[in-house]
Amino acid sequence: MVGAVIGWLFGFFLLIGLLLLVIYQLVSLSDLEYDYINPYDLSSRINAVILPEFVLQGTLCLLFLVSGQWMLFIFSAPMLYYNVRLYQQRKHLMDVTEIFNQLNGEKKRRLIKLIYLVILLFLSLFWMVWTLVEED
């Protein structure tokens, strides 16, 4: 029982970390849109958190796989696949020279990630409560 609770809490905090990283990226993109930040600073800020985001997503998928949470693993695997494809195609980093052309697409991409992670958070919370109630 204690191991399951620790696993759920670890997954919960991983999801919160992912949400914070995506929100940070969205706020930074909005700052560029309203001209509060220059493109070089934006790209350096976002590029600094891209790889930690990918690592957190991979760790979350691995946690769901190892702990036997198959539905959550299946639900989180497409995002991991998408991140791996971006990394393999070298499209994961923001380009300073193309940032204004890609601004709307980048904001939509991060907004979709945010919605996806919020749904995953609610599913994770539901299954955590379900597991804790079922074991008692």
mmCIF file of N, CA and C in Angstrom, residues 5-134:
data_model
loop_
_atom_site.group_PDB
_atom_site.id
_atom_site.type_symbol
_atom_site.label_atom_id
_atom_site.label_comp_id
_atom_site.label_asym_id
_atom_site.label_seq_id
_atom_site.Cartn_x
_atom_site.Cartn_y
_atom_site.Cartn_z
ATOM 1 N N VAL A 5 1.181 4.278 -2.959
ATOM 2 C CA VAL A 5 0.966 5.696 -2.669
ATOM 3 C C VAL A 5 2.178 6.512 -3.094
ATOM 4 N N ILE A 6 3.361 6.016 -2.811
ATOM 5 C CA ILE A 6 4.582 6.731 -3.207
ATOM 6 C C ILE A 6 4.676 6.818 -4.725
ATOM 7 N N GLY A 7 4.339 5.727 -5.415
ATOM 8 C CA GLY A 7 4.347 5.743 -6.882
ATOM 9 C C GLY A 7 3.354 6.740 -7.449
ATOM 10 N N TRP A 8 2.149 6.773 -6.888
ATOM 11 C CA TRP A 8 1.144 7.725 -7.348
ATOM 12 C C TRP A 8 1.566 9.159 -7.083
ATOM 13 N N LEU A 9 2.128 9.400 -5.904
ATOM 14 C CA LEU A 9 2.574 10.761 -5.592
ATOM 15 C C LEU A 9 3.724 11.196 -6.501
ATOM 16 N N PHE A 10 4.633 10.277 -6.786
ATOM 17 C CA PHE A 10 5.736 10.587 -7.697
ATOM 18 C C PHE A 10 5.194 10.931 -9.087
ATOM 19 N N GLY A 11 4.240 10.142 -9.559
ATOM 20 C CA GLY A 11 3.614 10.423 -10.854
ATOM 21 C C GLY A 11 2.865 11.749 -10.853
ATOM 22 N N PHE A 12 2.188 12.036 -9.738
ATOM 23 C CA PHE A 12 1.468 13.293 -9.617
ATOM 24 C C PHE A 12 2.421 14.478 -9.710
ATOM 25 N N PHE A 13 3.543 14.405 -9.003
ATOM 26 C CA PHE A 13 4.492 15.513 -9.038
ATOM 27 C C PHE A 13 5.203 15.617 -10.390
ATOM 28 N N LEU A 14 5.403 14.499 -11.068
ATOM 29 C CA LEU A 14 5.936 14.559 -12.432
ATOM 30 C C LEU A 14 4.966 15.287 -13.362
ATOM 31 N N LEU A 15 3.685 14.967 -13.223
ATOM 32 C CA LEU A 15 2.675 15.638 -14.046
ATOM 33 C C LEU A 15 2.596 17.128 -13.740
ATOM 34 N N ILE A 16 2.688 17.489 -12.474
ATOM 35 C CA ILE A 16 2.678 18.902 -12.105
ATOM 36 C C ILE A 16 3.904 19.606 -12.702
ATOM 37 N N GLY A 17 5.058 18.947 -12.669
ATOM 38 C CA GLY A 17 6.265 19.513 -13.273
ATOM 39 C C GLY A 17 6.103 19.722 -14.767
ATOM 40 N N LEU A 18 5.512 18.735 -15.449
ATOM 41 C CA LEU A 18 5.271 18.878 -16.889
ATOM 42 C C LEU A 18 4.308 20.028 -17.171
ATOM 43 N N LEU A 19 3.256 20.126 -16.373
ATOM 44 C CA LEU A 19 2.304 21.217 -16.552
ATOM 45 C C LEU A 19 2.980 22.573 -16.369
ATOM 46 N N LEU A 20 3.818 22.697 -15.357
ATOM 47 C CA LEU A 20 4.506 23.957 -15.120
ATOM 48 C C LEU A 20 5.445 24.320 -16.271
ATOM 49 N N LEU A 21 6.142 23.330 -16.823
ATOM 50 C CA LEU A 21 7.033 23.604 -17.950
ATOM 51 C C LEU A 21 6.257 24.071 -19.183
ATOM 52 N N VAL A 22 5.129 23.442 -19.460
ATOM 53 C CA VAL A 22 4.336 23.834 -20.632
ATOM 54 C C VAL A 22 3.713 25.217 -20.412
ATOM 55 N N ILE A 23 3.244 25.487 -19.200
ATOM 56 C CA ILE A 23 2.690 26.808 -18.907
ATOM 57 C C ILE A 23 3.775 27.879 -19.035
ATOM 58 N N TYR A 24 4.976 27.581 -18.558
ATOM 59 C CA TYR A 24 6.096 28.513 -18.697
ATOM 60 C C TYR A 24 6.372 28.818 -20.171
ATOM 61 N N GLN A 25 6.334 27.793 -21.010
ATOM 62 C CA GLN A 25 6.566 27.998 -22.437
ATOM 63 C C GLN A 25 5.457 28.841 -23.062
ATOM 64 N N LEU A 26 4.204 28.578 -22.672
ATOM 65 C CA LEU A 26 3.090 29.366 -23.197
ATOM 66 C C LEU A 26 3.182 30.833 -22.773
ATOM 67 N N VAL A 27 3.536 31.071 -21.538
ATOM 68 C CA VAL A 27 3.674 32.448 -21.056
ATOM 69 C C VAL A 27 4.818 33.144 -21.787
ATOM 70 N N SER A 28 5.899 32.437 -22.009
ATOM 71 C CA SER A 28 7.024 33.030 -22.738
ATOM 72 C C SER A 28 6.639 33.370 -24.171
ATOM 73 N N LEU A 29 5.889 32.489 -24.824
ATOM 74 C CA LEU A 29 5.434 32.776 -26.185
ATOM 75 C C LEU A 29 4.475 33.963 -26.204
ATOM 76 N N SER A 30 3.629 34.075 -25.202
ATOM 77 C CA SER A 30 2.733 35.229 -25.115
ATOM 78 C C SER A 30 3.521 36.518 -24.872
ATOM 79 N N ASP A 31 4.575 36.426 -24.078
ATOM 80 C CA ASP A 31 5.427 37.595 -23.858
ATOM 81 C C ASP A 31 6.051 38.077 -25.163
ATOM 82 N N LEU A 32 6.449 37.146 -26.009
ATOM 83 C CA LEU A 32 7.002 37.536 -27.306
ATOM 84 C C LEU A 32 5.930 38.175 -28.177
ATOM 85 N N GLU A 33 4.749 37.622 -28.131
ATOM 86 C CA GLU A 33 3.660 38.147 -28.947
ATOM 87 C C GLU A 33 3.327 39.593 -28.565
ATOM 88 N N TYR A 34 3.396 39.903 -27.290
ATOM 89 C CA TYR A 34 3.103 41.260 -26.831
ATOM 90 C C TYR A 34 4.359 42.115 -26.688
ATOM 91 N N ASP A 35 5.469 41.618 -27.204
ATOM 92 C CA ASP A 35 6.728 42.356 -27.297
ATOM 93 C C ASP A 35 7.327 42.718 -25.933
ATOM 94 N N TYR A 36 7.170 41.804 -24.960
ATOM 95 C CA TYR A 36 7.808 41.996 -23.661
ATOM 96 C C TYR A 36 9.192 41.352 -23.613
ATOM 97 N N ILE A 37 9.490 40.530 -24.592
ATOM 98 C CA ILE A 37 10.740 39.780 -24.612
ATOM 99 C C ILE A 37 11.230 39.728 -26.058
ATOM 100 N N ASN A 38 12.530 39.667 -26.236
ATOM 101 C CA ASN A 38 13.039 39.587 -27.607
ATOM 102 C C ASN A 38 13.167 38.118 -28.033
ATOM 103 N N PRO A 39 13.238 37.865 -29.330
ATOM 104 C CA PRO A 39 13.251 36.482 -29.822
ATOM 105 C C PRO A 39 14.434 35.662 -29.317
ATOM 106 N N TYR A 40 15.588 36.283 -29.152
ATOM 107 C CA TYR A 40 16.754 35.534 -28.683
ATOM 108 C C TYR A 40 16.547 35.032 -27.250
ATOM 109 N N ASP A 41 16.053 35.900 -26.377
ATOM 110 C CA ASP A 41 15.793 35.487 -24.997
ATOM 111 C C ASP A 41 14.725 34.402 -24.938
ATOM 112 N N LEU A 42 13.689 34.549 -25.761
ATOM 113 C CA LEU A 42 12.625 33.547 -25.786
ATOM 114 C C LEU A 42 13.160 32.191 -26.196
ATOM 115 N N SER A 43 13.903 32.154 -27.274
ATOM 116 C CA SER A 43 14.389 30.860 -27.755
ATOM 117 C C SER A 43 15.363 30.240 -26.757
ATOM 118 N N SER A 44 16.183 31.038 -26.108
ATOM 119 C CA SER A 44 17.096 30.456 -25.119
ATOM 120 C C SER A 44 16.337 29.951 -23.897
ATOM 121 N N ARG A 45 15.272 30.645 -23.485
ATOM 122 C CA ARG A 45 14.477 30.189 -22.341
ATOM 123 C C ARG A 45 13.726 28.898 -22.656
ATOM 124 N N ILE A 46 13.086 28.872 -23.814
ATOM 125 C CA ILE A 46 12.298 27.680 -24.162
ATOM 126 C C ILE A 46 13.206 26.503 -24.480
ATOM 127 N N ASN A 47 14.299 26.740 -25.192
ATOM 128 C CA ASN A 47 15.214 25.643 -25.519
ATOM 129 C C ASN A 47 15.843 25.038 -24.269
ATOM 130 N N ALA A 48 15.947 25.820 -23.201
ATOM 131 C CA ALA A 48 16.522 25.305 -21.959
ATOM 132 C C ALA A 48 15.586 24.335 -21.244
ATOM 133 N N VAL A 49 14.286 24.419 -21.495
ATOM 134 C CA VAL A 49 13.350 23.538 -20.792
ATOM 135 C C VAL A 49 12.774 22.431 -21.671
ATOM 136 N N ILE A 50 13.156 22.391 -22.935
ATOM 137 C CA ILE A 50 12.617 21.360 -23.832
ATOM 138 C C ILE A 50 13.096 19.966 -23.426
ATOM 139 N N LEU A 51 14.396 19.799 -23.274
ATOM 140 C CA LEU A 51 14.907 18.467 -22.918
ATOM 141 C C LEU A 51 14.447 18.009 -21.541
ATOM 142 N N PRO A 52 14.421 18.870 -20.512
ATOM 143 C CA PRO A 52 13.843 18.406 -19.242
ATOM 144 C C PRO A 52 12.374 17.989 -19.375
ATOM 145 N N GLU A 53 11.626 18.675 -20.235
ATOM 146 C CA GLU A 53 10.237 18.271 -20.474
ATOM 147 C C GLU A 53 10.184 16.874 -21.086
ATOM 148 N N PHE A 54 11.040 16.615 -22.059
ATOM 149 C CA PHE A 54 11.059 15.301 -22.697
ATOM 150 C C PHE A 54 11.472 14.216 -21.710
ATOM 151 N N VAL A 55 12.443 14.510 -20.856
ATOM 152 C CA VAL A 55 12.893 13.536 -19.862
ATOM 153 C C VAL A 55 11.789 13.255 -18.848
ATOM 154 N N LEU A 56 11.089 14.299 -18.406
ATOM 155 C CA LEU A 56 9.980 14.094 -17.467
ATOM 156 C C LEU A 56 8.869 13.262 -18.099
ATOM 157 N N GLN A 57 8.566 13.511 -19.360
ATOM 158 C CA GLN A 57 7.535 12.724 -20.039
ATOM 159 C C GLN A 57 7.954 11.267 -20.160
ATOM 160 N N GLY A 58 9.210 11.024 -20.497
ATOM 161 C CA GLY A 58 9.704 9.652 -20.582
ATOM 162 C C GLY A 58 9.701 8.960 -19.232
ATOM 163 N N THR A 59 10.078 9.680 -18.185
ATOM 164 C CA THR A 59 10.063 9.116 -16.837
ATOM 165 C C THR A 59 8.642 8.785 -16.404
ATOM 166 N N LEU A 60 7.704 9.642 -16.739
ATOM 167 C CA LEU A 60 6.302 9.394 -16.398
ATOM 168 C C LEU A 60 5.779 8.155 -17.100
ATOM 169 N N CYS A 61 6.082 8.019 -18.381
ATOM 170 C CA CYS A 61 5.655 6.822 -19.117
ATOM 171 C C CYS A 61 6.290 5.568 -18.538
ATOM 172 N N LEU A 62 7.564 5.655 -18.208
ATOM 173 C CA LEU A 62 8.251 4.513 -17.607
ATOM 174 C C LEU A 62 7.645 4.158 -16.251
ATOM 175 N N LEU A 63 7.300 5.161 -15.460
ATOM 176 C CA LEU A 63 6.670 4.919 -14.170
ATOM 177 C C LEU A 63 5.330 4.215 -14.341
ATOM 178 N N PHE A 64 4.527 4.671 -15.286
ATOM 179 C CA PHE A 64 3.239 4.028 -15.535
ATOM 180 C C PHE A 64 3.424 2.603 -16.035
ATOM 181 N N LEU A 65 4.429 2.370 -16.847
ATOM 182 C CA LEU A 65 4.686 1.032 -17.369
ATOM 183 C C LEU A 65 5.151 0.088 -16.271
ATOM 184 N N VAL A 66 6.089 0.540 -15.451
ATOM 185 C CA VAL A 66 6.655 -0.309 -14.402
ATOM 186 C C VAL A 66 5.627 -0.585 -13.311
ATOM 187 N N SER A 67 4.795 0.410 -12.998
ATOM 188 C CA SER A 67 3.821 0.222 -11.922
ATOM 189 C C SER A 67 2.576 -0.528 -12.377
ATOM 190 N N GLY A 68 2.486 -0.841 -13.645
ATOM 191 C CA GLY A 68 1.361 -1.639 -14.137
ATOM 192 C C GLY A 68 0.106 -0.825 -14.415
ATOM 193 N N GLN A 69 0.236 0.457 -14.550
ATOM 194 C CA GLN A 69 -0.908 1.307 -14.891
ATOM 195 C C GLN A 69 -1.015 1.382 -16.409
ATOM 196 N N TRP A 70 -1.591 0.335 -17.002
ATOM 197 C CA TRP A 70 -1.574 0.175 -18.452
ATOM 198 C C TRP A 70 -2.368 1.254 -19.166
ATOM 199 N N MET A 71 -3.523 1.618 -18.626
ATOM 200 C CA MET A 71 -4.345 2.629 -19.305
ATOM 201 C C MET A 71 -3.641 3.989 -19.317
ATOM 202 N N LEU A 72 -3.040 4.349 -18.216
ATOM 203 C CA LEU A 72 -2.325 5.624 -18.178
ATOM 204 C C LEU A 72 -1.081 5.580 -19.059
ATOM 205 N N PHE A 73 -0.430 4.425 -19.108
ATOM 206 C CA PHE A 73 0.719 4.290 -20.003
ATOM 207 C C PHE A 73 0.284 4.427 -21.460
ATOM 208 N N ILE A 74 -0.790 3.762 -21.820
ATOM 209 C CA ILE A 74 -1.284 3.836 -23.201
ATOM 210 C C ILE A 74 -1.715 5.256 -23.538
ATOM 211 N N PHE A 75 -2.281 5.959 -22.554
ATOM 212 C CA PHE A 75 -2.714 7.329 -22.794
ATOM 213 C C PHE A 75 -1.539 8.299 -22.891
ATOM 214 N N SER A 76 -0.454 8.028 -22.165
ATOM 215 C CA SER A 76 0.683 8.953 -22.187
ATOM 216 C C SER A 76 1.736 8.589 -23.239
ATOM 217 N N ALA A 77 1.660 7.409 -23.805
ATOM 218 C CA ALA A 77 2.646 6.979 -24.802
ATOM 219 C C ALA A 77 2.630 7.810 -26.093
ATOM 220 N N PRO A 78 1.459 8.250 -26.612
ATOM 221 C CA PRO A 78 1.502 9.068 -27.840
ATOM 222 C C PRO A 78 2.289 10.369 -27.682
ATOM 223 N N MET A 79 2.198 10.995 -26.520
ATOM 224 C CA MET A 79 2.967 12.220 -26.303
ATOM 225 C C MET A 79 4.459 11.916 -26.278
ATOM 226 N N LEU A 80 4.825 10.799 -25.674
ATOM 227 C CA LEU A 80 6.231 10.397 -25.667
ATOM 228 C C LEU A 80 6.709 10.119 -27.091
ATOM 229 N N TYR A 81 5.880 9.427 -27.873
ATOM 230 C CA TYR A 81 6.234 9.159 -29.263
ATOM 231 C C TYR A 81 6.403 10.460 -30.047
ATOM 232 N N TYR A 82 5.500 11.400 -29.828
ATOM 233 C CA TYR A 82 5.574 12.697 -30.508
ATOM 234 C C TYR A 82 6.865 13.421 -30.136
ATOM 235 N N ASN A 83 7.211 13.413 -28.858
ATOM 236 C CA ASN A 83 8.440 14.070 -28.414
ATOM 237 C C ASN A 83 9.682 13.396 -29.000
ATOM 238 N N VAL A 84 9.676 12.080 -29.058
ATOM 239 C CA VAL A 84 10.818 11.353 -29.638
ATOM 240 C C VAL A 84 10.952 11.676 -31.123
ATOM 241 N N ARG A 85 9.827 11.748 -31.832
ATOM 242 C CA ARG A 85 9.867 12.094 -33.258
ATOM 243 C C ARG A 85 10.393 13.515 -33.473
ATOM 244 N N LEU A 86 9.960 14.447 -32.634
ATOM 245 C CA LEU A 86 10.479 15.811 -32.741
ATOM 246 C C LEU A 86 11.989 15.832 -32.519
ATOM 247 N N TYR A 87 12.448 15.080 -31.540
ATOM 248 C CA TYR A 87 13.872 15.046 -31.235
ATOM 249 C C TYR A 87 14.660 14.400 -32.374
ATOM 250 N N GLN A 88 14.154 13.309 -32.939
ATOM 251 C CA GLN A 88 14.849 12.630 -34.027
ATOM 252 C C GLN A 88 14.917 13.494 -35.285
ATOM 253 N N GLN A 89 13.881 14.255 -35.539
ATOM 254 C CA GLN A 89 13.849 15.117 -36.722
ATOM 255 C C GLN A 89 14.511 16.468 -36.465
ATOM 256 N N ARG A 90 15.012 16.665 -35.270
ATOM 257 C CA ARG A 90 15.680 17.897 -34.850
ATOM 258 C C ARG A 90 14.776 19.124 -34.999
ATOM 259 N N LYS A 91 13.495 18.931 -34.675
ATOM 260 C CA LYS A 91 12.538 20.024 -34.715
ATOM 261 C C LYS A 91 12.093 20.424 -33.312
ATOM 262 N N HIS A 92 12.809 19.959 -32.306
ATOM 263 C CA HIS A 92 12.389 20.220 -30.935
ATOM 264 C C HIS A 92 12.845 21.579 -30.416
ATOM 265 N N LEU A 93 13.874 22.162 -31.006
ATOM 266 C CA LEU A 93 14.381 23.447 -30.548
ATOM 267 C C LEU A 93 13.777 24.591 -31.360
ATOM 268 N N MET A 94 13.661 25.746 -30.720
ATOM 269 C CA MET A 94 13.117 26.918 -31.401
ATOM 270 C C MET A 94 14.243 27.657 -32.117
ATOM 271 N N ASP A 95 13.959 28.116 -33.322
ATOM 272 C CA ASP A 95 14.916 28.865 -34.120
ATOM 273 C C ASP A 95 14.638 30.354 -33.964
ATOM 274 N N VAL A 96 15.670 31.113 -33.637
ATOM 275 C CA VAL A 96 15.517 32.556 -33.400
ATOM 276 C C VAL A 96 15.042 33.266 -34.658
ATOM 277 N N THR A 97 15.534 32.842 -35.805
ATOM 278 C CA THR A 97 15.220 33.559 -37.045
ATOM 279 C C THR A 97 13.819 33.264 -37.563
ATOM 280 N N GLU A 98 13.244 32.139 -37.159
ATOM 281 C CA GLU A 98 11.925 31.748 -37.664
ATOM 282 C C GLU A 98 10.827 31.857 -36.609
ATOM 283 N N ILE A 99 11.127 32.449 -35.467
ATOM 284 C CA ILE A 99 10.191 32.412 -34.355
ATOM 285 C C ILE A 99 8.881 33.136 -34.661
ATOM 286 N N PHE A 100 8.946 34.266 -35.363
ATOM 287 C CA PHE A 100 7.706 35.001 -35.634
ATOM 288 C C PHE A 100 6.837 34.273 -36.651
ATOM 289 N N ASN A 101 7.447 33.532 -37.562
ATOM 290 C CA ASN A 101 6.675 32.747 -38.521
ATOM 291 C C ASN A 101 6.015 31.541 -37.865
ATOM 292 N N GLN A 102 6.634 31.017 -36.831
ATOM 293 C CA GLN A 102 6.147 29.806 -36.181
ATOM 294 C C GLN A 102 5.389 30.084 -34.887
ATOM 295 N N LEU A 103 5.175 31.331 -34.546
ATOM 296 C CA LEU A 103 4.617 31.685 -33.244
ATOM 297 C C LEU A 103 3.235 31.083 -33.006
ATOM 298 N N ASN A 104 2.327 31.238 -33.951
ATOM 299 C CA ASN A 104 0.972 30.691 -33.762
ATOM 300 C C ASN A 104 0.982 29.173 -33.682
ATOM 301 N N GLY A 105 1.778 28.532 -34.516
ATOM 302 C CA GLY A 105 1.873 27.072 -34.472
ATOM 303 C C GLY A 105 2.466 26.576 -33.167
ATOM 304 N N GLU A 106 3.478 27.258 -32.681
ATOM 305 C CA GLU A 106 4.103 26.866 -31.417
ATOM 306 C C GLU A 106 3.142 27.054 -30.250
ATOM 307 N N LYS A 107 2.365 28.133 -30.262
ATOM 308 C CA LYS A 107 1.391 28.346 -29.197
ATOM 309 C C LYS A 107 0.309 27.276 -29.231
ATOM 310 N N LYS A 108 -0.157 26.913 -30.416
ATOM 311 C CA LYS A 108 -1.176 25.864 -30.529
ATOM 312 C C LYS A 108 -0.627 24.527 -30.055
ATOM 313 N N ARG A 109 0.608 24.244 -30.415
ATOM 314 C CA ARG A 109 1.234 22.984 -30.007
ATOM 315 C C ARG A 109 1.328 22.888 -28.485
ATOM 316 N N ARG A 110 1.741 23.975 -27.853
ATOM 317 C CA ARG A 110 1.856 23.975 -26.390
ATOM 318 C C ARG A 110 0.491 23.944 -25.727
ATOM 319 N N LEU A 111 -0.503 24.581 -26.326
ATOM 320 C CA LEU A 111 -1.844 24.559 -25.767
ATOM 321 C C LEU A 111 -2.438 23.155 -25.842
ATOM 322 N N ILE A 112 -2.201 22.456 -26.931
ATOM 323 C CA ILE A 112 -2.659 21.074 -27.047
ATOM 324 C C ILE A 112 -1.954 20.198 -26.015
ATOM 325 N N LYS A 113 -0.658 20.411 -25.811
ATOM 326 C CA LYS A 113 0.067 19.676 -24.776
ATOM 327 C C LYS A 113 -0.509 19.960 -23.400
ATOM 328 N N LEU A 114 -0.851 21.213 -23.147
ATOM 329 C CA LEU A 114 -1.407 21.587 -21.854
ATOM 330 C C LEU A 114 -2.743 20.886 -21.614
ATOM 331 N N ILE A 115 -3.617 20.895 -22.598
ATOM 332 C CA ILE A 115 -4.909 20.224 -22.469
ATOM 333 C C ILE A 115 -4.707 18.734 -22.252
ATOM 334 N N TYR A 116 -3.809 18.140 -23.010
ATOM 335 C CA TYR A 116 -3.498 16.724 -22.895
ATOM 336 C C TYR A 116 -2.998 16.387 -21.487
ATOM 337 N N LEU A 117 -2.107 17.216 -20.953
ATOM 338 C CA LEU A 117 -1.558 16.953 -19.624
ATOM 339 C C LEU A 117 -2.585 17.167 -18.524
ATOM 340 N N VAL A 118 -3.488 18.119 -18.692
ATOM 341 C CA VAL A 118 -4.543 18.316 -17.700
ATOM 342 C C VAL A 118 -5.470 17.101 -17.674
ATOM 343 N N ILE A 119 -5.819 16.586 -18.840
ATOM 344 C CA ILE A 119 -6.648 15.374 -18.892
ATOM 345 C C ILE A 119 -5.910 14.211 -18.248
ATOM 346 N N LEU A 120 -4.629 14.068 -18.535
ATOM 347 C CA LEU A 120 -3.827 13.004 -17.925
ATOM 348 C C LEU A 120 -3.747 13.181 -16.411
ATOM 349 N N LEU A 121 -3.656 14.411 -15.944
ATOM 350 C CA LEU A 121 -3.621 14.676 -14.505
ATOM 351 C C LEU A 121 -4.926 14.235 -13.846
ATOM 352 N N PHE A 122 -6.059 14.584 -14.444
ATOM 353 C CA PHE A 122 -7.334 14.177 -13.869
ATOM 354 C C PHE A 122 -7.513 12.662 -13.901
ATOM 355 N N LEU A 123 -7.103 12.024 -14.983
ATOM 356 C CA LEU A 123 -7.172 10.564 -15.025
ATOM 357 C C LEU A 123 -6.271 9.938 -13.970
ATOM 358 N N SER A 124 -5.100 10.495 -13.812
ATOM 359 C CA SER A 124 -4.172 9.979 -12.813
ATOM 360 C C SER A 124 -4.728 10.151 -11.407
ATOM 361 N N LEU A 125 -5.306 11.303 -11.123
ATOM 362 C CA LEU A 125 -5.910 11.520 -9.812
ATOM 363 C C LEU A 125 -7.073 10.561 -9.573
ATOM 364 N N PHE A 126 -7.889 10.354 -10.597
ATOM 365 C CA PHE A 126 -9.006 9.419 -10.475
ATOM 366 C C PHE A 126 -8.514 8.012 -10.156
ATOM 367 N N TRP A 127 -7.510 7.545 -10.905
ATOM 368 C CA TRP A 127 -7.012 6.198 -10.678
ATOM 369 C C TRP A 127 -6.277 6.078 -9.348
ATOM 370 N N MET A 128 -5.640 7.167 -8.902
ATOM 371 C CA MET A 128 -4.979 7.153 -7.600
ATOM 372 C C MET A 128 -6.013 6.991 -6.493
ATOM 373 N N VAL A 129 -7.078 7.758 -6.543
ATOM 374 C CA VAL A 129 -8.139 7.641 -5.532
ATOM 375 C C VAL A 129 -8.793 6.273 -5.613
ATOM 376 N N TRP A 130 -9.032 5.799 -6.824
ATOM 377 C CA TRP A 130 -9.649 4.489 -7.016
ATOM 378 C C TRP A 130 -8.776 3.394 -6.394
ATOM 379 N N THR A 131 -7.485 3.466 -6.622
ATOM 380 C CA THR A 131 -6.560 2.471 -6.079
ATOM 381 C C THR A 131 -6.521 2.530 -4.557
ATOM 382 N N LEU A 132 -6.491 3.711 -3.993
ATOM 383 C CA LEU A 132 -6.435 3.855 -2.542
ATOM 384 C C LEU A 132 -7.717 3.383 -1.877
ATOM 385 N N VAL A 133 -8.873 3.669 -2.474
ATOM 386 C CA VAL A 133 -10.144 3.236 -1.914
ATOM 387 C C VAL A 133 -10.299 1.731 -2.070
ATOM 388 N N GLU A 134 -9.849 1.196 -3.189
ATOM 389 C CA GLU A 134 -9.982 -0.247 -3.457
ATOM 390 C C GLU A 134 -9.131 -1.077 -2.504
#
